[in-house]
Amino acid sequence: MSTRRDFIKNTGLLMGTSLLADPEALYAAEKQKMSGNGRLKLRFRPYTLNLKHAFNLATSSRTTTPVVLTELEYEGTIGYGEASMPPYLGESHETVSRFLSKLDLSKFDDPFQMENILDYVDHIEPGNRAAKASIDIALHDLVGKLIKQPWYKIWGYDSSITPVTSYTIGIDTADVVRQKVKEAEPYKILKVKLGRDTDKMMIETIRQVTDKPLCVDVNQGWKDRSFALDMANWLHERGVVFIEQAMPKEQVDDNAWLTEHSPIPTIGDESVQRLDDVLKAHKVYSGINIKLMKCTGMREAHKMLTLGRALGMKIMMGCMTETSCAISAASQLSPMVDWADLDGALLISNDVYRGTEVINGKVTLSKLPGIGIKKI
């Protein structure tokens, strides 16, 4: 046991550096504990998340979210993953199941060859980012379990410096908004959905109930940059700490102008999907919102975080409505971010895992290996 601990410690748990830069070295360390003739086995099933409240955005409303739950098994060890498909991703139970059915992961007999496996998955066909994330998360969970370490430790992160998470208040009537705010009492910061003609009512109603810091997500709902700046100034005066995706992602110059003049930071969300988008977002937004379902999973999220930090950008770790599986996977990166919006599992009534918890508003990582979850 001490030999393994020394190996993991001395392999270089450096800030922002993955142990898996040399997967062959890791595999050699653990190979003696494996029987050696295993193959990766993939299983998946559709599931539907039920939301505690209707989720109302600038342009849509829903009460459920489709997900697909995945399992990757190797030599009796199982890693868990998840694809969550809110409407704007353009994925569904059918598309994810069809994509996963195309994969032949049984060709891989070494789960530590993560780059090879995930490159294979990514190049089966374009798009399908949530489907790809479900494999990435399950593979990270599996390998972490084989190493017997959680991923925040593999990446060298300090679990004591995780941020608080925001709690989302969707667009609704004043009475329902007040009810939601009261339900969110344990949380230190609230994320408010805006983008309709009720924006000021939403903020004023919340301010009748609490003086907690707020952040707002406009979901591309504002179209005019002068209006957006007026709102930014008005929100700043009312304790809002940042604005997420104020205007449509296609309005690059307008978003850059707003960032230059806004008294509070701007965050790119819909405009920042994968690694290539991070450099494009530099100087257009103050920061980026990384979500596993947008970027194909933990591998690419880790790269996006590293690049964003190198560019001096603010980093937000976000989520969809998800089970504790995907939330716990994203939480492994949380010690390195400025803000976290990892409340997705708190918004549903039928979670199937237990993992990362929110204690006194703070993201609190599990000590379990892999992504840190177990089935309920």
GROMACS .gro file of C-alpha atoms in nm:
model
  376
    1MET     CA    1   0.000   0.000   0.000
    2SER     CA    2   0.282   0.242   0.084
    3THR     CA    3   0.446   0.168  -0.253
    4ARG     CA    4   0.130   0.274  -0.436
    5ARG     CA    5   0.098   0.592  -0.228
    6ASP     CA    6   0.461   0.678  -0.297
    7PHE     CA    7   0.409   0.613  -0.667
    8ILE     CA    8   0.107   0.842  -0.686
    9LYS     CA    9   0.276   1.112  -0.482
   10ASN     CA   10   0.598   1.105  -0.681
   11THR     CA   11   0.438   1.086  -1.023
   12GLY     CA   12   0.383   1.460  -1.001
   13LEU     CA   13   0.061   1.587  -0.855
   14LEU     CA   14   0.132   1.934  -0.993
   15MET     CA   15  -0.127   2.210  -1.026
   16GLY     CA   16  -0.306   2.172  -1.359
   17THR     CA   17  -0.102   1.866  -1.463
   18SER     CA   18  -0.272   1.533  -1.518
   19LEU     CA   19  -0.111   1.214  -1.397
   20LEU     CA   20  -0.248   1.061  -1.713
   21ALA     CA   21   0.006   1.241  -1.930
   22ASP     CA   22   0.184   0.903  -1.916
   23PRO     CA   23  -0.093   0.644  -1.899
   24GLU     CA   24   0.152   0.359  -1.957
   25ALA     CA   25   0.336   0.441  -1.634
   26LEU     CA   26   0.011   0.438  -1.437
   27TYR     CA   27  -0.095   0.115  -1.598
   28ALA     CA   28   0.235  -0.053  -1.513
   29ALA     CA   29   0.190   0.040  -1.148
   30GLU     CA   30  -0.153  -0.121  -1.129
   31LYS     CA   31  -0.116  -0.406  -1.380
   32GLN     CA   32  -0.012  -0.660  -1.121
   33LYS     CA   33  -0.348  -0.618  -0.952
   34MET     CA   34  -0.544  -0.698  -1.269
   35SER     CA   35  -0.595  -1.039  -1.424
   36GLY     CA   36  -0.484  -0.899  -1.760
   37ASN     CA   37  -0.740  -1.035  -2.009
   38GLY     CA   38  -1.020  -0.787  -1.956
   39ARG     CA   39  -1.207  -0.579  -2.211
   40LEU     CA   40  -1.413  -0.266  -2.165
   41LYS     CA   41  -1.785  -0.337  -2.154
   42LEU     CA   42  -2.040  -0.060  -2.213
   43ARG     CA   43  -2.398  -0.056  -2.087
   44PHE     CA   44  -2.648   0.229  -2.101
   45ARG     CA   45  -3.012   0.306  -2.030
   46PRO     CA   46  -3.243   0.607  -2.079
   47TYR     CA   47  -3.378   0.788  -1.774
   48THR     CA   48  -3.590   1.100  -1.721
   49LEU     CA   49  -3.520   1.357  -1.451
   50ASN     CA   50  -3.818   1.519  -1.283
   51LEU     CA   51  -3.763   1.882  -1.185
   52LYS     CA   52  -3.892   2.013  -0.853
   53HIS     CA   53  -4.007   2.334  -1.026
   54ALA     CA   54  -4.069   2.422  -1.388
   55PHE     CA   55  -3.739   2.542  -1.538
   56ASN     CA   56  -3.819   2.869  -1.712
   57LEU     CA   57  -3.556   3.038  -1.930
   58ALA     CA   58  -3.558   3.337  -2.163
   59THR     CA   59  -3.689   3.128  -2.454
   60SER     CA   60  -3.819   2.799  -2.310
   61SER     CA   61  -3.976   2.612  -2.019
   62ARG     CA   62  -3.966   2.247  -1.913
   63THR     CA   63  -4.041   2.017  -1.617
   64THR     CA   64  -3.821   1.720  -1.715
   65THR     CA   65  -3.479   1.654  -1.863
   66PRO     CA   66  -3.388   1.336  -2.053
   67VAL     CA   67  -3.063   1.166  -1.953
   68VAL     CA   68  -2.883   0.847  -2.045
   69LEU     CA   69  -2.696   0.664  -1.768
   70THR     CA   70  -2.386   0.470  -1.872
   71GLU     CA   71  -2.164   0.207  -1.716
   72LEU     CA   72  -1.814   0.099  -1.822
   73GLU     CA   73  -1.697  -0.228  -1.670
   74TYR     CA   74  -1.344  -0.368  -1.661
   75GLU     CA   75  -1.249  -0.680  -1.467
   76GLY     CA   76  -1.548  -0.638  -1.235
   77THR     CA   77  -1.490  -0.267  -1.163
   78ILE     CA   78  -1.764  -0.035  -1.289
   79GLY     CA   79  -1.739   0.332  -1.376
   80TYR     CA   80  -2.055   0.543  -1.400
   81GLY     CA   81  -2.134   0.816  -1.650
   82GLU     CA   82  -2.420   1.032  -1.768
   83ALA     CA   83  -2.546   1.227  -2.067
   84SER     CA   84  -2.790   1.507  -1.984
   85MET     CA   85  -2.978   1.659  -2.277
   86PRO     CA   86  -3.150   1.994  -2.225
   87PRO     CA   87  -3.323   2.100  -2.549
   88TYR     CA   88  -3.062   2.344  -2.677
   89LEU     CA   89  -2.796   2.071  -2.707
   90GLY     CA   90  -3.001   1.905  -2.979
   91GLU     CA   91  -2.959   1.557  -2.830
   92SER     CA   92  -3.220   1.311  -2.707
   93HIS     CA   93  -3.262   0.960  -2.572
   94GLU     CA   94  -3.273   0.842  -2.932
   95THR     CA   95  -2.964   1.025  -3.059
   96VAL     CA   96  -2.751   0.934  -2.757
   97SER     CA   97  -2.856   0.568  -2.768
   98ARG     CA   98  -2.784   0.556  -3.142
   99PHE     CA   99  -2.439   0.708  -3.094
  100LEU     CA  100  -2.347   0.479  -2.804
  101SER     CA  101  -2.462   0.177  -3.005
  102LYS     CA  102  -2.199   0.261  -3.267
  103LEU     CA  103  -1.914   0.230  -3.018
  104ASP     CA  104  -1.707  -0.086  -2.990
  105LEU     CA  105  -1.518  -0.032  -2.669
  106SER     CA  106  -1.447  -0.404  -2.638
  107LYS     CA  107  -1.148  -0.345  -2.868
  108PHE     CA  108  -0.975  -0.177  -2.574
  109ASP     CA  109  -0.816  -0.401  -2.312
  110ASP     CA  110  -0.640  -0.121  -2.123
  111PRO     CA  111  -0.860   0.146  -1.960
  112PHE     CA  112  -0.554   0.359  -1.883
  113GLN     CA  113  -0.517   0.437  -2.253
  114MET     CA  114  -0.762   0.719  -2.195
  115GLU     CA  115  -0.641   0.946  -2.474
  116ASN     CA  116  -0.674   0.668  -2.731
  117ILE     CA  117  -1.017   0.563  -2.606
  118LEU     CA  118  -1.160   0.914  -2.589
  119ASP     CA  119  -1.009   1.013  -2.925
  120TYR     CA  120  -1.179   0.710  -3.075
  121VAL     CA  121  -1.512   0.811  -2.918
  122ASP     CA  122  -1.478   1.174  -3.028
  123HIS     CA  123  -1.407   1.083  -3.391
  124ILE     CA  124  -1.690   0.833  -3.442
  125GLU     CA  125  -1.896   1.128  -3.570
  126PRO     CA  126  -1.921   1.503  -3.498
  127GLY     CA  127  -2.149   1.656  -3.237
  128ASN     CA  128  -2.307   1.426  -2.978
  129ARG     CA  129  -2.123   1.609  -2.701
  130ALA     CA  130  -2.340   1.485  -2.413
  131ALA     CA  131  -2.319   1.128  -2.543
  132LYS     CA  132  -1.941   1.158  -2.555
  133ALA     CA  133  -1.938   1.307  -2.205
  134SER     CA  134  -2.120   1.002  -2.074
  135ILE     CA  135  -1.830   0.780  -2.186
  136ASP     CA  136  -1.565   1.025  -2.065
  137ILE     CA  137  -1.719   1.047  -1.717
  138ALA     CA  138  -1.760   0.670  -1.686
  139LEU     CA  139  -1.401   0.614  -1.799
  140HIS     CA  140  -1.265   0.866  -1.550
  141ASP     CA  141  -1.471   0.703  -1.275
  142LEU     CA  142  -1.341   0.361  -1.374
  143VAL     CA  143  -0.974   0.461  -1.389
  144GLY     CA  144  -0.997   0.654  -1.063
  145LYS     CA  145  -1.139   0.344  -0.898
  146LEU     CA  146  -0.856   0.131  -1.039
  147ILE     CA  147  -0.602   0.379  -0.902
  148LYS     CA  148  -0.809   0.403  -0.582
  149GLN     CA  149  -0.801   0.783  -0.584
  150PRO     CA  150  -1.057   1.059  -0.653
  151TRP     CA  151  -0.981   1.274  -0.954
  152TYR     CA  152  -0.928   1.595  -0.760
  153LYS     CA  153  -0.631   1.422  -0.597
  154ILE     CA  154  -0.505   1.278  -0.925
  155TRP     CA  155  -0.507   1.632  -1.064
  156GLY     CA  156  -0.341   1.764  -0.751
  157TYR     CA  157  -0.624   1.988  -0.631
  158ASP     CA  158  -0.697   2.090  -0.272
  159SER     CA  159  -1.048   1.980  -0.175
  160SER     CA  160  -1.060   2.234   0.110
  161ILE     CA  161  -1.076   2.532  -0.129
  162THR     CA  162  -1.387   2.438  -0.323
  163PRO     CA  163  -1.623   2.731  -0.389
  164VAL     CA  164  -1.979   2.783  -0.282
  165THR     CA  165  -2.231   2.693  -0.549
  166SER     CA  166  -2.505   2.919  -0.673
  167TYR     CA  167  -2.865   2.800  -0.662
  168THR     CA  168  -3.079   2.872  -0.967
  169ILE     CA  169  -3.399   3.077  -0.955
  170GLY     CA  170  -3.588   3.036  -1.282
  171ILE     CA  171  -3.811   3.297  -1.442
  172ASP     CA  172  -4.151   3.293  -1.275
  173THR     CA  173  -4.422   3.497  -1.106
  174ALA     CA  174  -4.333   3.713  -0.807
  175ASP     CA  175  -4.503   3.475  -0.562
  176VAL     CA  176  -4.319   3.169  -0.695
  177VAL     CA  177  -3.988   3.357  -0.703
  178ARG     CA  178  -4.027   3.449  -0.336
  179GLN     CA  179  -4.102   3.083  -0.256
  180LYS     CA  180  -3.794   2.966  -0.447
  181VAL     CA  181  -3.572   3.216  -0.268
  182LYS     CA  182  -3.694   3.096   0.071
  183GLU     CA  183  -3.624   2.736  -0.034
  184ALA     CA  184  -3.271   2.842  -0.127
  185GLU     CA  185  -3.191   2.967   0.224
  186PRO     CA  186  -2.885   2.737   0.270
  187TYR     CA  187  -2.711   2.878  -0.039
  188LYS     CA  188  -2.476   3.176  -0.026
  189ILE     CA  189  -2.531   3.306  -0.381
  190LEU     CA  190  -2.832   3.287  -0.611
  191LYS     CA  191  -2.828   3.255  -0.988
  192VAL     CA  192  -3.124   3.432  -1.146
  193LYS     CA  193  -3.252   3.354  -1.494
  194LEU     CA  194  -3.330   3.667  -1.695
  195GLY     CA  195  -3.392   3.762  -2.056
  196ARG     CA  196  -3.762   3.852  -2.068
  197ASP     CA  197  -3.954   4.172  -2.000
  198THR     CA  198  -3.979   4.074  -1.631
  199ASP     CA  199  -3.606   4.112  -1.556
  200LYS     CA  200  -3.632   4.405  -1.315
  201MET     CA  201  -3.933   4.249  -1.143
  202MET     CA  202  -3.731   3.932  -1.084
  203ILE     CA  203  -3.444   4.118  -0.917
  204GLU     CA  204  -3.667   4.354  -0.719
  205THR     CA  205  -3.876   4.062  -0.592
  206ILE     CA  206  -3.566   3.874  -0.478
  207ARG     CA  207  -3.432   4.185  -0.307
  208GLN     CA  208  -3.755   4.201  -0.105
  209VAL     CA  209  -3.658   3.865   0.045
  210THR     CA  210  -3.278   3.857   0.063
  211ASP     CA  211  -2.964   4.067   0.026
  212LYS     CA  212  -2.745   3.772  -0.076
  213PRO     CA  213  -2.508   3.820  -0.371
  214LEU     CA  214  -2.669   3.740  -0.705
  215CYS     CA  215  -2.544   3.640  -1.048
  216VAL     CA  216  -2.766   3.648  -1.356
  217ASP     CA  217  -2.792   3.428  -1.663
  218VAL     CA  218  -2.961   3.600  -1.956
  219ASN     CA  219  -2.935   3.302  -2.195
  220GLN     CA  220  -2.877   3.537  -2.492
  221GLY     CA  221  -3.202   3.721  -2.413
  222TRP     CA  222  -3.081   4.080  -2.462
  223LYS     CA  223  -3.032   4.194  -2.823
  224ASP     CA  224  -2.916   4.556  -2.792
  225ARG     CA  225  -2.577   4.640  -2.641
  226SER     CA  226  -2.684   4.978  -2.501
  227PHE     CA  227  -2.977   4.814  -2.324
  228ALA     CA  228  -2.741   4.542  -2.199
  229LEU     CA  229  -2.503   4.802  -2.054
  230ASP     CA  230  -2.787   4.990  -1.888
  231MET     CA  231  -2.898   4.663  -1.730
  232ALA     CA  232  -2.540   4.582  -1.624
  233ASN     CA  233  -2.516   4.914  -1.439
  234TRP     CA  234  -2.861   4.867  -1.283
  235LEU     CA  235  -2.774   4.511  -1.173
  236HIS     CA  236  -2.438   4.619  -1.034
  237GLU     CA  237  -2.616   4.864  -0.805
  238ARG     CA  238  -2.828   4.577  -0.673
  239GLY     CA  239  -2.549   4.341  -0.576
  240VAL     CA  240  -2.515   4.130  -0.891
  241VAL     CA  241  -2.159   3.998  -0.925
  242PHE     CA  242  -2.154   3.886  -1.291
  243ILE     CA  243  -2.367   3.848  -1.605
  244GLU     CA  244  -2.374   3.523  -1.800
  245GLN     CA  245  -2.429   3.526  -2.178
  246ALA     CA  246  -2.607   3.860  -2.199
  247MET     CA  247  -2.651   3.870  -2.578
  248PRO     CA  248  -2.665   3.616  -2.861
  249LYS     CA  249  -2.332   3.443  -2.917
  250GLU     CA  250  -2.329   3.560  -3.281
  251GLN     CA  251  -2.305   3.924  -3.166
  252VAL     CA  252  -1.933   3.895  -3.097
  253ASP     CA  253  -1.854   4.268  -3.127
  254ASP     CA  254  -2.148   4.365  -2.908
  255ASN     CA  255  -2.048   4.115  -2.640
  256ALA     CA  256  -1.688   4.243  -2.649
  257TRP     CA  257  -1.811   4.603  -2.620
  258LEU     CA  258  -2.027   4.513  -2.322
  259THR     CA  259  -1.735   4.339  -2.153
  260GLU     CA  260  -1.517   4.647  -2.204
  261HIS     CA  261  -1.775   4.884  -2.051
  262SER     CA  262  -1.958   4.669  -1.796
  263PRO     CA  263  -1.896   4.737  -1.424
  264ILE     CA  264  -1.926   4.362  -1.356
  265PRO     CA  265  -1.766   4.061  -1.531
  266THR     CA  266  -1.931   3.891  -1.828
  267ILE     CA  267  -1.926   3.515  -1.875
  268GLY     CA  268  -1.957   3.326  -2.205
  269ASP     CA  269  -2.177   3.017  -2.191
  270GLU     CA  270  -2.357   2.926  -2.513
  271SER     CA  271  -2.066   3.084  -2.700
  272VAL     CA  272  -1.810   2.859  -2.531
  273GLN     CA  273  -1.869   2.493  -2.606
  274ARG     CA  274  -1.533   2.319  -2.655
  275LEU     CA  275  -1.161   2.386  -2.623
  276ASP     CA  276  -1.132   2.575  -2.953
  277ASP     CA  277  -1.387   2.829  -2.828
  278VAL     CA  278  -1.179   2.939  -2.529
  279LEU     CA  279  -0.929   3.140  -2.733
  280LYS     CA  280  -1.215   3.291  -2.938
  281ALA     CA  281  -1.380   3.404  -2.613
  282HIS     CA  282  -1.068   3.582  -2.489
  283LYS     CA  283  -1.138   3.958  -2.466
  284VAL     CA  284  -1.497   3.899  -2.577
  285TYR     CA  285  -1.594   3.787  -2.226
  286SER     CA  286  -1.432   3.824  -1.885
  287GLY     CA  287  -1.461   3.450  -1.831
  288ILE     CA  288  -1.603   3.121  -1.950
  289ASN     CA  289  -1.860   2.873  -1.821
  290ILE     CA  290  -1.733   2.516  -1.862
  291LYS     CA  291  -1.992   2.239  -1.870
  292LEU     CA  292  -1.918   1.871  -1.921
  293MET     CA  293  -2.218   1.821  -2.147
  294LYS     CA  294  -2.100   2.097  -2.381
  295CYS     CA  295  -1.735   1.998  -2.404
  296THR     CA  296  -1.753   1.614  -2.412
  297GLY     CA  297  -1.645   1.555  -2.053
  298MET     CA  298  -1.373   1.583  -1.792
  299ARG     CA  299  -1.074   1.548  -2.022
  300GLU     CA  300  -1.162   1.851  -2.232
  301ALA     CA  301  -1.297   2.048  -1.935
  302HIS     CA  302  -0.957   2.012  -1.769
  303LYS     CA  303  -0.787   2.145  -2.082
  304MET     CA  304  -1.031   2.435  -2.108
  305LEU     CA  305  -0.971   2.531  -1.745
  306THR     CA  306  -0.594   2.523  -1.794
  307LEU     CA  307  -0.610   2.737  -2.111
  308GLY     CA  308  -0.858   2.982  -1.962
  309ARG     CA  309  -0.635   3.031  -1.659
  310ALA     CA  310  -0.332   3.087  -1.885
  311LEU     CA  311  -0.527   3.360  -2.067
  312GLY     CA  312  -0.616   3.531  -1.740
  313MET     CA  313  -0.988   3.458  -1.773
  314LYS     CA  314  -1.236   3.395  -1.494
  315ILE     CA  315  -1.354   3.034  -1.476
  316MET     CA  316  -1.703   2.915  -1.389
  317MET     CA  317  -1.789   2.546  -1.357
  318GLY     CA  318  -2.149   2.492  -1.461
  319CYS     CA  319  -2.392   2.213  -1.522
  320MET     CA  320  -2.725   2.113  -1.673
  321THR     CA  321  -3.002   1.951  -1.470
  322GLU     CA  322  -2.814   1.631  -1.394
  323THR     CA  323  -2.789   1.349  -1.142
  324SER     CA  324  -2.516   1.349  -0.881
  325CYS     CA  325  -2.309   1.146  -1.128
  326ALA     CA  326  -2.230   1.431  -1.369
  327ILE     CA  327  -2.235   1.688  -1.088
  328SER     CA  328  -1.973   1.492  -0.894
  329ALA     CA  329  -1.761   1.457  -1.208
  330ALA     CA  330  -1.766   1.834  -1.269
  331SER     CA  331  -1.698   1.899  -0.901
  332GLN     CA  332  -1.357   1.733  -0.930
  333LEU     CA  333  -1.243   2.052  -1.108
  334SER     CA  334  -1.413   2.290  -0.866
  335PRO     CA  335  -1.113   2.374  -0.644
  336MET     CA  336  -0.962   2.561  -0.940
  337VAL     CA  337  -1.257   2.778  -1.042
  338ASP     CA  338  -1.377   3.125  -0.946
  339TRP     CA  339  -1.746   3.038  -0.939
  340ALA     CA  340  -1.947   2.718  -0.934
  341ASP     CA  341  -2.301   2.659  -1.055
  342LEU     CA  342  -2.329   2.294  -0.960
  343ASP     CA  343  -2.685   2.274  -0.833
  344GLY     CA  344  -2.826   2.050  -1.109
  345ALA     CA  345  -2.890   1.752  -0.883
  346LEU     CA  346  -3.053   1.978  -0.623
  347LEU     CA  347  -3.319   2.077  -0.876
  348ILE     CA  348  -3.445   1.721  -0.937
  349SER     CA  349  -3.660   1.487  -0.729
  350ASN     CA  350  -3.535   1.148  -0.852
  351ASP     CA  351  -3.155   1.133  -0.821
  352VAL     CA  352  -3.003   0.783  -0.846
  353TYR     CA  353  -2.656   0.851  -0.703
  354ARG     CA  354  -2.498   1.007  -0.398
  355GLY     CA  355  -2.170   1.196  -0.431
  356THR     CA  356  -2.070   1.561  -0.408
  357GLU     CA  357  -2.279   1.741  -0.147
  358VAL     CA  358  -2.355   2.105  -0.083
  359ILE     CA  359  -2.293   2.177   0.285
  360ASN     CA  360  -2.365   2.530   0.408
  361GLY     CA  361  -2.369   2.633   0.044
  362LYS     CA  362  -2.019   2.497  -0.024
  363VAL     CA  363  -1.930   2.228  -0.281
  364THR     CA  364  -1.807   1.941  -0.065
  365LEU     CA  365  -1.621   1.662  -0.243
  366SER     CA  366  -1.661   1.296  -0.160
  367LYS     CA  367  -1.348   1.100  -0.066
  368LEU     CA  368  -1.460   0.801  -0.272
  369PRO     CA  369  -1.233   0.712  -0.566
  370GLY     CA  370  -1.307   0.807  -0.925
  371ILE     CA  371  -1.570   1.077  -0.947
  372GLY     CA  372  -1.677   1.002  -0.592
  373ILE     CA  373  -2.026   0.851  -0.619
  374LYS     CA  374  -2.224   0.547  -0.520
  375LYS     CA  375  -2.569   0.428  -0.624
  376ILE     CA  376  -2.857   0.512  -0.396
   0.00000   0.00000   0.00000
